[in-house]
Amino acid sequence: MTNLTHMSIADALKGLESKDFTAVELAQAHIDAVAAAKDLNAFVTETPEIALKQAKESDKRRSAGKAGALDGIPLAIKDLFCTKGVQTTASSHILEGFIPQYESTVTANLFADGAVMLGKTNLDEFAMGSSNTTSYFGNVVNPWKGADGKDLVPGGSSGGSAAIVAARGAMGATGTDTGGSIRQPASFCGIIGMKPTYGRCSRWGVVAFASSLDHPGPFARSVEDCALLLNSMAGHDPKDSTSAQRDVPDFAAALTGDIKGLKIGIPKEYHADGMSDEIEKLWQQGMDWLKESGAEAVEISLPHTKYSLPAYYIIAPAEASSNLARYDGVRYGLREDGEDLREMYENTRAAGFGDEVKRRIMIGTYALSAGYYDAYYIKAQKVRRLILEDFDKAFEQCDAILTPTTPSAAFPIGENEDDPIKMYLNDIFTVTANLAGIPALSVPAGLDANGLPLGLQIITKAWDEETAFKVGGVIEEKAGFTALPQTLAQKAA
Ligand code: GLN
């Protein structure tokens, strides 16, 4: 029988439809794969009973001819999406034991289309990080190993989602991307990740980090699967005032392979200092593939790129400090007692938040304080506007922009830990698309000298996910990326 955990969502849907296997068999195969991948620590909460129950219902729907677009497809859900009746922690001690009474719109959309939930995946605490080492529930391990067998980070913050999809424990997953948290882990784990346009996927029921930068989006192992997931996740939601009233196109239909005449922008400022030759080469290779398929390269300039990280690290902590004010020991999860109300707040927050979250709350509170608000927060917002205008100008010259996703491949767990600035540099190529709110897709394009995956990023205009998927599909096809994480390759051999 076909290997149920190695197939694509598109193929699994065909297999289910032609009764090659049932949704229950598909769910069970993934439950077993999740159990086999326990060492990765990819989940905060596994929900095999829910998966089997949903799968049974899915089989019934299919027999009745009522199957939805993703009926029977087993997915992993980042533990930042509220799931009704299932603990949702944001990987923070302060939310431990929090069981939402409601379902996030994105997960509700997926389940309405018949998707099956395998569990809630581990992440950096409140999605703050690039390595999944800030989780209260322990770090996630990348299924890809370093040259010396060393354990590597899966990237962050959606590291659990990326790791389990790469380890063939789930066919796809949800993530959120505030500064790179879908694309960077996708790149580190050798899978596809898409951050859509701001407003494309509802943020309702997603634990807020930085509201103007948070973007829910999908992970999968093929560009087509990613498009199928986004089709289901996206759509207008009256419960999120920033959700756009726009029709959702058929993203998968955009994968025509026809990029003849498309202009691909190469931003000269992204040739960052200290970027490895390997990544430069891969980037060039990516452009060559697109040219072979009839696209044209144009050099573009995004002159304010150098200010994007400083602006991000003002805006994101500022919004986070405000969003996280709600965790006071009264309304959610953890409470530590105190002599009076104020002490109870203080004790709860001191015990409930980890170091990185505290650092962000302090930076954010400072940036928003009287006297500094104009100097920092307003200034950062002005820089954000300039970055958006850079993109507007660039898109007068090109249809899509090609860049590396990350400045390096996955690094060993523990590295960069005591140097937050170095950790923040991980987002150098991803964060601009968050500031501008525009779509960006990461596609695995090759391996580095140590056999670790590297991704290329395609950025497009607002609401033009279709071009990103189309160009991404060409990179995928040309790269022919079929490498498996070493642990799986050994098993397959
Ligand atoms: N690494 C970035 C940060 O730490 C982005 C995280 C994210 O996108 N959630 O803020």
Short mmCIF file of C-alpha atoms and ligand atoms in Angstrom, two decimals:
data_model
loop_
_atom_site.label_atom_id
_atom_site.label_comp_id
_atom_site.label_asym_id
_atom_site.label_seq_id
_atom_site.Cartn_x
_atom_site.Cartn_y
_atom_site.Cartn_z
CA MET A 1 0.00 0.00 0.00
CA THR A 2 1.13 3.56 -0.62
CA ASN A 3 2.97 5.23 2.20
CA LEU A 4 0.14 7.22 3.72
CA THR A 5 2.34 9.69 5.58
CA HIS A 6 4.62 10.58 2.67
CA MET A 7 1.96 11.56 0.15
CA SER A 8 0.77 15.06 -0.68
CA ILE A 9 -2.59 16.46 0.39
CA ALA A 10 -3.65 16.58 -3.26
CA ASP A 11 -2.86 12.86 -3.72
CA ALA A 12 -4.43 11.92 -0.38
CA LEU A 13 -7.67 13.62 -1.43
CA LYS A 14 -7.66 11.56 -4.63
CA GLY A 15 -6.90 8.38 -2.66
CA LEU A 16 -9.75 9.06 -0.24
CA GLU A 17 -12.14 9.77 -3.08
CA SER A 18 -11.25 6.58 -4.94
CA LYS A 19 -11.47 4.61 -1.67
CA ASP A 20 -7.83 3.45 -1.76
CA PHE A 21 -7.86 4.10 1.99
CA THR A 22 -10.16 5.67 4.56
CA ALA A 23 -9.78 8.86 6.55
CA VAL A 24 -9.52 6.70 9.68
CA GLU A 25 -6.57 4.79 8.17
CA LEU A 26 -4.97 8.07 7.13
CA ALA A 27 -5.45 9.54 10.61
CA GLN A 28 -4.12 6.39 12.30
CA ALA A 29 -1.00 6.38 10.09
CA HIS A 30 -0.33 9.97 11.14
CA ILE A 31 -1.04 9.29 14.81
CA ASP A 32 1.58 6.52 14.60
CA ALA A 33 4.02 8.87 12.83
CA VAL A 34 3.47 11.50 15.53
CA ALA A 35 4.23 8.88 18.18
CA ALA A 36 7.39 7.87 16.30
CA ALA A 37 8.48 11.54 16.17
CA LYS A 38 8.05 12.08 19.94
CA ASP A 39 11.73 13.07 20.30
CA LEU A 40 11.08 16.23 18.28
CA ASN A 41 8.82 17.62 21.04
CA ALA A 42 6.73 19.12 18.25
CA PHE A 43 3.44 19.08 20.18
CA VAL A 44 2.25 20.70 23.39
CA THR A 45 -0.97 18.67 23.23
CA GLU A 46 -1.66 15.65 21.03
CA THR A 47 -5.30 14.94 20.24
CA PRO A 48 -5.43 11.43 18.70
CA GLU A 49 -8.96 10.78 19.98
CA ILE A 50 -10.24 13.92 18.31
CA ALA A 51 -8.41 13.00 15.11
CA LEU A 52 -10.01 9.55 14.99
CA LYS A 53 -13.45 10.90 15.78
CA GLN A 54 -13.17 13.57 13.08
CA ALA A 55 -11.81 10.97 10.64
CA LYS A 56 -14.77 8.67 11.27
CA GLU A 57 -17.18 11.52 10.58
CA SER A 58 -15.18 12.37 7.48
CA ASP A 59 -15.54 8.83 6.13
CA LYS A 60 -19.28 9.05 6.68
CA ARG A 61 -19.51 12.37 4.85
CA ARG A 62 -17.54 11.00 1.94
CA SER A 63 -19.76 7.93 1.65
CA ALA A 64 -22.75 10.27 1.64
CA GLY A 65 -21.15 12.30 -1.18
CA LYS A 66 -20.79 15.31 1.09
CA ALA A 67 -17.00 15.56 1.46
CA GLY A 68 -15.50 19.02 1.92
CA ALA A 69 -12.40 20.42 0.21
CA LEU A 70 -10.00 18.99 2.82
CA ASP A 71 -12.10 16.14 4.09
CA GLY A 72 -10.04 13.63 6.06
CA ILE A 73 -6.71 15.50 5.81
CA PRO A 74 -4.72 15.29 9.08
CA LEU A 75 -3.25 18.62 10.13
CA ALA A 76 -1.29 20.01 13.04
CA ILE A 77 -2.44 23.30 14.59
CA LYS A 78 -0.02 25.81 16.08
CA ASP A 79 -0.85 26.18 19.76
CA LEU A 80 -1.55 29.86 19.21
CA PHE A 81 -4.91 29.15 17.54
CA CYS A 82 -7.74 28.84 20.04
CA THR A 83 -9.43 25.47 19.71
CA LYS A 84 -12.74 24.99 21.44
CA GLY A 85 -12.45 22.57 24.35
CA VAL A 86 -8.74 21.89 23.70
CA GLN A 87 -6.03 23.52 25.79
CA THR A 88 -4.37 26.49 24.06
CA THR A 89 -1.15 27.69 25.68
CA ALA A 90 0.86 29.87 23.24
CA SER A 91 3.66 27.74 24.80
CA SER A 92 3.49 29.96 27.88
CA HIS A 93 3.20 28.94 31.51
CA ILE A 94 0.76 31.79 31.99
CA LEU A 95 -1.80 30.12 29.70
CA GLU A 96 -1.26 26.58 30.95
CA GLY A 97 -4.65 24.99 31.50
CA PHE A 98 -6.50 27.59 29.41
CA ILE A 99 -9.31 25.84 27.53
CA PRO A 100 -10.99 28.19 25.04
CA GLN A 101 -14.77 28.30 24.78
CA TYR A 102 -14.46 29.23 21.12
CA GLU A 103 -12.73 28.19 17.93
CA SER A 104 -10.45 30.51 15.92
CA THR A 105 -11.92 31.41 12.55
CA VAL A 106 -9.01 29.86 10.64
CA THR A 107 -9.29 26.48 12.38
CA ALA A 108 -13.09 26.65 12.14
CA ASN A 109 -12.70 27.13 8.37
CA LEU A 110 -10.35 24.14 8.11
CA PHE A 111 -12.66 21.91 10.15
CA ALA A 112 -15.70 23.06 8.16
CA ASP A 113 -13.84 21.73 5.10
CA GLY A 114 -13.33 18.40 6.86
CA ALA A 115 -9.73 18.67 8.12
CA VAL A 116 -8.68 16.42 11.00
CA MET A 117 -6.71 17.77 13.99
CA LEU A 118 -3.73 15.75 15.23
CA GLY A 119 -2.85 18.18 18.01
CA LYS A 120 -1.50 21.57 19.03
CA THR A 121 2.09 22.29 18.11
CA ASN A 122 4.86 23.77 20.19
CA LEU A 123 6.13 27.28 19.44
CA ASP A 124 8.28 30.03 20.88
CA GLU A 125 6.45 31.52 23.87
CA PHE A 126 3.75 33.86 22.47
CA ALA A 127 5.43 33.39 19.06
CA MET A 128 8.42 35.47 20.15
CA GLY A 129 11.52 33.89 18.73
CA SER A 130 13.31 32.36 15.77
CA SER A 131 14.43 29.05 17.21
CA ASN A 132 11.63 27.54 19.27
CA THR A 133 13.88 27.62 22.31
CA THR A 134 11.73 30.09 24.28
CA SER A 135 8.81 27.65 24.74
CA TYR A 136 7.81 26.87 28.32
CA PHE A 137 7.32 23.28 27.14
CA GLY A 138 10.91 22.83 25.96
CA ASN A 139 12.54 23.35 22.60
CA VAL A 140 11.46 21.63 19.41
CA VAL A 141 14.11 19.58 17.58
CA ASN A 142 14.50 19.84 13.80
CA PRO A 143 14.14 16.41 12.10
CA TRP A 144 17.18 17.42 10.01
CA LYS A 145 20.45 16.80 11.84
CA GLY A 146 23.71 18.74 11.72
CA ALA A 147 26.72 17.25 9.94
CA ASP A 148 28.00 15.86 13.23
CA GLY A 149 24.59 14.51 14.21
CA LYS A 150 23.95 17.58 16.34
CA ASP A 151 20.39 18.59 17.18
CA LEU A 152 19.33 21.71 15.33
CA VAL A 153 16.60 24.27 15.91
CA PRO A 154 13.56 23.97 13.61
CA GLY A 155 13.33 27.76 13.39
CA GLY A 156 10.61 29.75 15.02
CA SER A 157 8.21 30.64 16.14
CA SER A 158 6.08 28.01 14.36
CA GLY A 159 8.80 25.37 14.85
CA GLY A 160 6.57 22.54 16.02
CA SER A 161 4.31 22.89 12.99
CA ALA A 162 7.24 22.97 10.55
CA ALA A 163 9.09 20.08 12.24
CA ILE A 164 6.10 17.73 12.28
CA VAL A 165 5.20 18.41 8.63
CA ALA A 166 8.85 17.79 7.65
CA ALA A 167 8.89 14.62 9.75
CA ARG A 168 5.81 13.34 7.87
CA GLY A 169 3.74 13.42 11.06
CA ALA A 170 1.15 15.78 9.55
CA MET A 171 0.23 16.58 5.94
CA GLY A 172 0.11 20.28 6.66
CA ALA A 173 -0.11 22.70 9.52
CA THR A 174 -1.15 26.17 10.53
CA GLY A 175 1.37 28.79 11.52
CA THR A 176 1.50 32.49 12.22
CA ASP A 177 4.06 34.89 10.86
CA THR A 178 4.73 38.21 12.61
CA GLY A 179 8.30 38.72 11.40
CA GLY A 180 9.10 35.47 9.62
CA SER A 181 7.65 32.73 11.80
CA ILE A 182 6.18 30.70 8.96
CA ARG A 183 8.82 31.23 6.29
CA GLN A 184 11.96 30.86 8.44
CA PRO A 185 10.93 27.50 10.01
CA ALA A 186 9.70 26.32 6.59
CA SER A 187 13.14 27.10 5.20
CA PHE A 188 14.95 25.44 8.13
CA CYS A 189 12.84 22.27 7.85
CA GLY A 190 12.78 21.93 4.04
CA ILE A 191 9.06 22.54 3.51
CA ILE A 192 6.79 25.23 2.03
CA GLY A 193 5.37 28.09 4.08
CA MET A 194 3.16 30.99 3.01
CA LYS A 195 2.50 34.27 4.72
CA PRO A 196 -0.50 35.71 2.88
CA THR A 197 -1.56 39.34 2.61
CA TYR A 198 -2.52 41.02 5.90
CA GLY A 199 -6.29 40.64 6.20
CA ARG A 200 -6.49 37.52 4.01
CA CYS A 201 -6.78 35.14 7.00
CA SER A 202 -8.73 36.20 10.05
CA ARG A 203 -6.80 36.77 13.27
CA TRP A 204 -9.89 36.13 15.35
CA GLY A 205 -9.16 33.52 18.01
CA VAL A 206 -5.42 33.62 17.39
CA VAL A 207 -3.54 34.61 20.53
CA ALA A 208 -2.27 38.11 19.70
CA PHE A 209 1.42 38.95 19.59
CA ALA A 210 1.70 42.15 17.48
CA SER A 211 -1.72 42.73 15.96
CA SER A 212 -0.67 44.84 12.97
CA LEU A 213 1.99 42.30 11.98
CA ASP A 214 0.40 38.92 12.84
CA HIS A 215 -0.49 36.82 9.78
CA PRO A 216 -1.94 33.29 10.01
CA GLY A 217 -0.86 31.03 7.14
CA PRO A 218 -0.19 27.44 6.07
CA PHE A 219 2.71 24.95 5.96
CA ALA A 220 2.81 21.99 3.59
CA ARG A 221 5.24 19.84 1.60
CA SER A 222 4.19 21.07 -1.82
CA VAL A 223 3.25 24.46 -3.21
CA GLU A 224 -0.06 23.05 -4.40
CA ASP A 225 -0.88 21.70 -0.92
CA CYS A 226 -0.04 25.08 0.56
CA ALA A 227 -2.43 26.72 -1.89
CA LEU A 228 -5.17 24.21 -1.02
CA LEU A 229 -4.76 24.96 2.69
CA LEU A 230 -4.80 28.71 2.15
CA ASN A 231 -8.00 28.38 0.10
CA SER A 232 -9.65 26.90 3.14
CA MET A 233 -8.11 29.16 5.79
CA ALA A 234 -8.73 32.48 4.03
CA GLY A 235 -11.86 34.58 3.76
CA HIS A 236 -13.64 37.57 5.19
CA ASP A 237 -14.53 37.39 8.86
CA PRO A 238 -16.78 40.02 10.43
CA LYS A 239 -15.22 39.16 13.80
CA ASP A 240 -11.84 40.61 12.75
CA SER A 241 -12.09 44.27 11.78
CA THR A 242 -8.87 44.03 9.73
CA SER A 243 -10.12 41.03 7.76
CA ALA A 244 -10.58 41.99 4.12
CA GLN A 245 -13.89 41.84 2.27
CA ARG A 246 -12.43 40.14 -0.77
CA ASP A 247 -13.19 37.01 -2.64
CA VAL A 248 -10.71 34.20 -2.20
CA PRO A 249 -9.40 33.12 -5.60
CA ASP A 250 -8.63 29.49 -6.33
CA PHE A 251 -4.96 29.63 -5.35
CA ALA A 252 -4.22 26.11 -6.57
CA ALA A 253 -5.49 27.06 -10.05
CA ALA A 254 -2.72 29.66 -10.23
CA LEU A 255 -0.11 26.92 -10.50
CA THR A 256 0.01 26.92 -14.27
CA GLY A 257 3.80 26.88 -14.55
CA ASP A 258 3.49 29.70 -17.07
CA ILE A 259 5.74 32.56 -15.97
CA LYS A 260 6.69 33.73 -19.46
CA GLY A 261 7.32 37.46 -19.50
CA LEU A 262 7.06 37.85 -15.72
CA LYS A 263 9.52 40.34 -14.31
CA ILE A 264 11.34 39.13 -11.23
CA GLY A 265 12.91 41.76 -9.01
CA ILE A 266 16.24 41.11 -7.32
CA PRO A 267 16.68 43.65 -4.51
CA LYS A 268 20.27 44.82 -4.44
CA GLU A 269 20.13 45.61 -0.72
CA TYR A 270 19.51 41.94 0.13
CA HIS A 271 23.09 41.01 -0.71
CA ALA A 272 23.64 41.35 3.02
CA ASP A 273 27.06 41.48 4.60
CA GLY A 274 28.12 38.13 5.92
CA MET A 275 25.67 36.13 3.82
CA SER A 276 27.25 32.83 2.86
CA ASP A 277 28.40 32.13 -0.71
CA GLU A 278 26.15 29.10 -0.74
CA ILE A 279 23.07 31.22 -0.23
CA GLU A 280 24.21 33.77 -2.82
CA LYS A 281 24.68 30.89 -5.27
CA LEU A 282 21.32 29.36 -4.55
CA TRP A 283 19.66 32.72 -5.05
CA GLN A 284 21.37 33.07 -8.42
CA GLN A 285 20.39 29.52 -9.28
CA GLY A 286 16.77 30.33 -8.43
CA MET A 287 16.84 33.31 -10.77
CA ASP A 288 18.40 31.18 -13.52
CA TRP A 289 15.58 28.63 -13.16
CA LEU A 290 13.00 31.36 -13.54
CA LYS A 291 14.79 32.75 -16.59
CA GLU A 292 14.85 29.30 -18.20
CA SER A 293 11.09 29.34 -17.81
CA GLY A 294 10.75 32.65 -19.60
CA ALA A 295 10.89 35.18 -16.78
CA GLU A 296 13.09 38.22 -16.83
CA ALA A 297 15.36 39.48 -14.04
CA VAL A 298 15.32 43.14 -13.05
CA GLU A 299 17.45 44.73 -10.40
CA ILE A 300 15.33 46.66 -7.93
CA SER A 301 16.10 48.74 -4.89
CA LEU A 302 14.46 48.54 -1.47
CA PRO A 303 16.54 51.29 0.13
CA HIS A 304 14.89 51.28 3.55
CA THR A 305 15.52 47.58 4.14
CA LYS A 306 18.29 48.38 6.59
CA TYR A 307 15.78 50.02 8.91
CA SER A 308 13.30 47.18 8.84
CA LEU A 309 14.63 45.18 11.79
CA PRO A 310 14.99 48.22 14.06
CA ALA A 311 11.45 49.32 13.14
CA TYR A 312 10.11 45.80 13.67
CA TYR A 313 11.78 45.51 17.08
CA ILE A 314 10.02 48.67 18.21
CA ILE A 315 6.58 48.02 16.73
CA ALA A 316 6.31 44.32 17.59
CA PRO A 317 7.28 44.68 21.29
CA ALA A 318 5.13 47.81 21.62
CA GLU A 319 2.04 45.99 20.38
CA ALA A 320 2.99 42.89 22.37
CA SER A 321 3.30 44.83 25.62
CA SER A 322 -0.22 46.12 25.09
CA ASN A 323 -1.68 42.76 23.99
CA LEU A 324 -0.08 40.86 26.86
CA ALA A 325 -1.47 43.25 29.48
CA ARG A 326 -4.57 41.02 29.58
CA TYR A 327 -2.70 38.20 31.33
CA ASP A 328 -3.28 39.30 34.88
CA GLY A 329 -4.13 36.09 36.70
CA VAL A 330 -7.84 36.89 36.61
CA ARG A 331 -9.10 35.95 33.19
CA TYR A 332 -6.89 33.19 31.88
CA GLY A 333 -4.72 30.27 33.00
CA LEU A 334 -2.19 30.76 35.76
CA ARG A 335 -2.73 32.69 39.02
CA GLU A 336 -0.08 33.20 41.71
CA ASP A 337 -1.52 34.55 44.96
CA GLY A 338 -0.36 37.76 46.59
CA GLU A 339 -1.19 39.96 49.58
CA ASP A 340 -3.32 42.25 47.45
CA LEU A 341 -4.52 42.57 43.85
CA ARG A 342 -1.42 44.33 42.62
CA GLU A 343 0.89 41.77 44.15
CA MET A 344 -1.21 38.98 42.67
CA TYR A 345 -0.77 40.58 39.21
CA GLU A 346 2.95 40.95 39.74
CA ASN A 347 3.48 37.44 41.06
CA THR A 348 1.39 35.93 38.27
CA ARG A 349 3.23 37.79 35.53
CA ALA A 350 6.65 37.19 37.11
CA ALA A 351 6.02 33.45 37.30
CA GLY A 352 4.01 33.12 34.10
CA PHE A 353 6.17 34.82 31.48
CA GLY A 354 9.59 33.64 30.30
CA ASP A 355 12.67 35.84 29.83
CA GLU A 356 12.15 36.67 26.14
CA VAL A 357 8.53 37.69 26.73
CA LYS A 358 9.57 39.86 29.68
CA ARG A 359 12.28 41.46 27.54
CA ARG A 360 9.73 42.33 24.86
CA ILE A 361 7.21 43.69 27.39
CA MET A 362 9.90 45.95 28.86
CA ILE A 363 11.11 47.20 25.47
CA GLY A 364 7.53 47.74 24.33
CA THR A 365 6.40 49.53 27.46
CA TYR A 366 9.43 51.79 27.23
CA ALA A 367 8.80 52.57 23.56
CA LEU A 368 5.20 53.46 24.31
CA SER A 369 5.87 55.53 27.43
CA ALA A 370 5.18 59.27 27.54
CA GLY A 371 8.11 61.16 26.10
CA TYR A 372 9.40 58.19 24.09
CA TYR A 373 6.27 57.40 22.11
CA ASP A 374 7.05 59.96 19.41
CA ALA A 375 10.75 59.26 19.40
CA TYR A 376 10.38 55.49 19.02
CA TYR A 377 6.93 54.22 18.18
CA ILE A 378 5.84 57.01 15.83
CA LYS A 379 9.26 57.06 14.21
CA ALA A 380 9.12 53.31 13.63
CA GLN A 381 5.66 53.68 12.07
CA LYS A 382 7.05 56.30 9.70
CA VAL A 383 9.85 53.97 8.71
CA ARG A 384 7.25 51.30 8.13
CA ARG A 385 5.50 53.58 5.68
CA LEU A 386 8.77 54.16 3.80
CA ILE A 387 9.30 50.41 3.57
CA LEU A 388 5.82 50.01 2.13
CA GLU A 389 6.56 52.75 -0.41
CA ASP A 390 9.80 50.98 -1.38
CA PHE A 391 7.71 47.94 -2.30
CA ASP A 392 5.12 50.03 -4.14
CA LYS A 393 7.88 51.50 -6.29
CA ALA A 394 9.54 48.14 -6.83
CA PHE A 395 6.28 46.62 -8.03
CA GLU A 396 6.08 49.26 -10.74
CA GLN A 397 9.11 47.49 -12.21
CA CYS A 398 8.45 43.84 -11.42
CA ASP A 399 5.71 41.27 -10.73
CA ALA A 400 7.47 39.34 -7.98
CA ILE A 401 10.62 39.64 -5.89
CA LEU A 402 13.04 36.76 -5.31
CA THR A 403 15.25 36.63 -2.20
CA PRO A 404 16.75 34.02 0.09
CA THR A 405 14.41 33.22 3.01
CA THR A 406 17.08 33.19 5.70
CA PRO A 407 20.71 34.25 6.03
CA SER A 408 21.74 30.73 7.12
CA ALA A 409 20.54 27.13 7.37
CA ALA A 410 19.22 25.76 10.70
CA PHE A 411 21.71 26.25 13.54
CA PRO A 412 22.45 24.07 16.58
CA ILE A 413 20.18 24.33 19.61
CA GLY A 414 21.78 26.72 22.08
CA GLU A 415 23.51 28.89 19.48
CA ASN A 416 22.64 32.63 19.53
CA GLU A 417 20.91 32.09 22.89
CA ASP A 418 22.85 34.70 24.80
CA ASP A 419 22.90 37.16 21.92
CA PRO A 420 19.35 38.39 21.24
CA ILE A 421 20.50 40.80 18.52
CA LYS A 422 22.12 37.98 16.56
CA MET A 423 18.94 35.95 16.99
CA TYR A 424 16.88 38.88 15.69
CA LEU A 425 19.02 38.96 12.50
CA ASN A 426 17.35 35.72 11.43
CA ASP A 427 14.41 37.78 10.24
CA ILE A 428 16.40 40.12 8.04
CA PHE A 429 14.86 38.87 4.76
CA THR A 430 11.39 38.08 6.06
CA VAL A 431 10.38 41.00 8.24
CA THR A 432 9.92 43.57 5.46
CA ALA A 433 6.94 41.64 4.05
CA ASN A 434 5.28 41.76 7.48
CA LEU A 435 5.83 45.49 7.80
CA ALA A 436 4.31 45.95 4.34
CA GLY A 437 1.57 43.34 4.87
CA ILE A 438 2.27 41.67 1.50
CA PRO A 439 2.37 37.97 0.56
CA ALA A 440 5.59 35.98 0.77
CA LEU A 441 6.21 32.30 0.14
CA SER A 442 9.20 30.17 1.09
CA VAL A 443 10.07 27.18 -1.09
CA PRO A 444 12.92 24.73 -0.39
CA ALA A 445 15.41 25.12 -3.22
CA GLY A 446 18.47 23.10 -2.26
CA LEU A 447 20.80 21.80 0.42
CA ASP A 448 23.86 23.46 1.92
CA ALA A 449 27.27 21.78 2.22
CA ASN A 450 26.12 20.06 5.41
CA GLY A 451 23.05 18.65 3.70
CA LEU A 452 20.63 21.10 5.32
CA PRO A 453 17.69 22.65 3.47
CA LEU A 454 17.72 26.25 2.25
CA GLY A 455 14.68 28.17 1.06
CA LEU A 456 14.02 30.90 -1.47
CA GLN A 457 11.38 33.52 -0.85
CA ILE A 458 8.95 34.99 -3.38
CA ILE A 459 7.32 38.29 -2.41
CA THR A 460 4.41 39.78 -4.37
CA LYS A 461 1.99 42.70 -4.27
CA ALA A 462 -0.83 42.79 -1.76
CA TRP A 463 -3.60 40.32 -2.70
CA ASP A 464 -1.43 38.66 -5.35
CA GLU A 465 -0.74 35.35 -3.61
CA GLU A 466 -1.48 33.73 -6.96
CA THR A 467 1.71 35.04 -8.56
CA ALA A 468 3.71 33.95 -5.51
CA PHE A 469 2.30 30.43 -5.82
CA LYS A 470 2.86 30.39 -9.58
CA VAL A 471 6.52 31.44 -9.31
CA GLY A 472 6.99 29.19 -6.27
CA GLY A 473 5.62 26.27 -8.27
CA VAL A 474 8.29 26.82 -10.93
CA ILE A 475 11.07 26.95 -8.33
CA GLU A 476 9.67 23.78 -6.76
CA GLU A 477 9.62 21.97 -10.07
CA LYS A 478 13.11 23.09 -11.13
CA ALA A 479 14.66 22.44 -7.71
CA GLY A 480 13.11 18.97 -7.55
CA PHE A 481 13.64 19.00 -3.81
CA THR A 482 13.01 15.43 -2.68
CA ALA A 483 15.59 15.12 0.11
CA LEU A 484 14.29 13.69 3.38
CA PRO A 485 15.44 14.55 6.88
CA GLN A 486 18.20 12.06 7.73
CA THR A 487 16.12 10.28 10.36
CA LEU A 488 13.40 9.46 7.81
CA ALA A 489 15.84 8.70 5.00
CA GLN A 490 17.46 6.05 7.20
CA LYS A 491 14.09 4.47 7.94
CA ALA A 492 13.14 4.49 4.27
CA ALA A 493 16.44 2.82 3.26
N1 GLN B 1 11.54 36.05 15.10
C1 GLN B 1 10.65 37.17 15.15
C2 GLN B 1 10.39 37.57 16.57
O1 GLN B 1 10.98 37.00 17.41
C3 GLN B 1 9.37 36.84 14.44
C4 GLN B 1 8.48 35.96 15.20
C5 GLN B 1 7.19 35.71 14.50
O2 GLN B 1 7.08 35.92 13.30
N2 GLN B 1 6.21 35.31 15.27
O3 GLN B 1 9.63 38.44 16.85
#
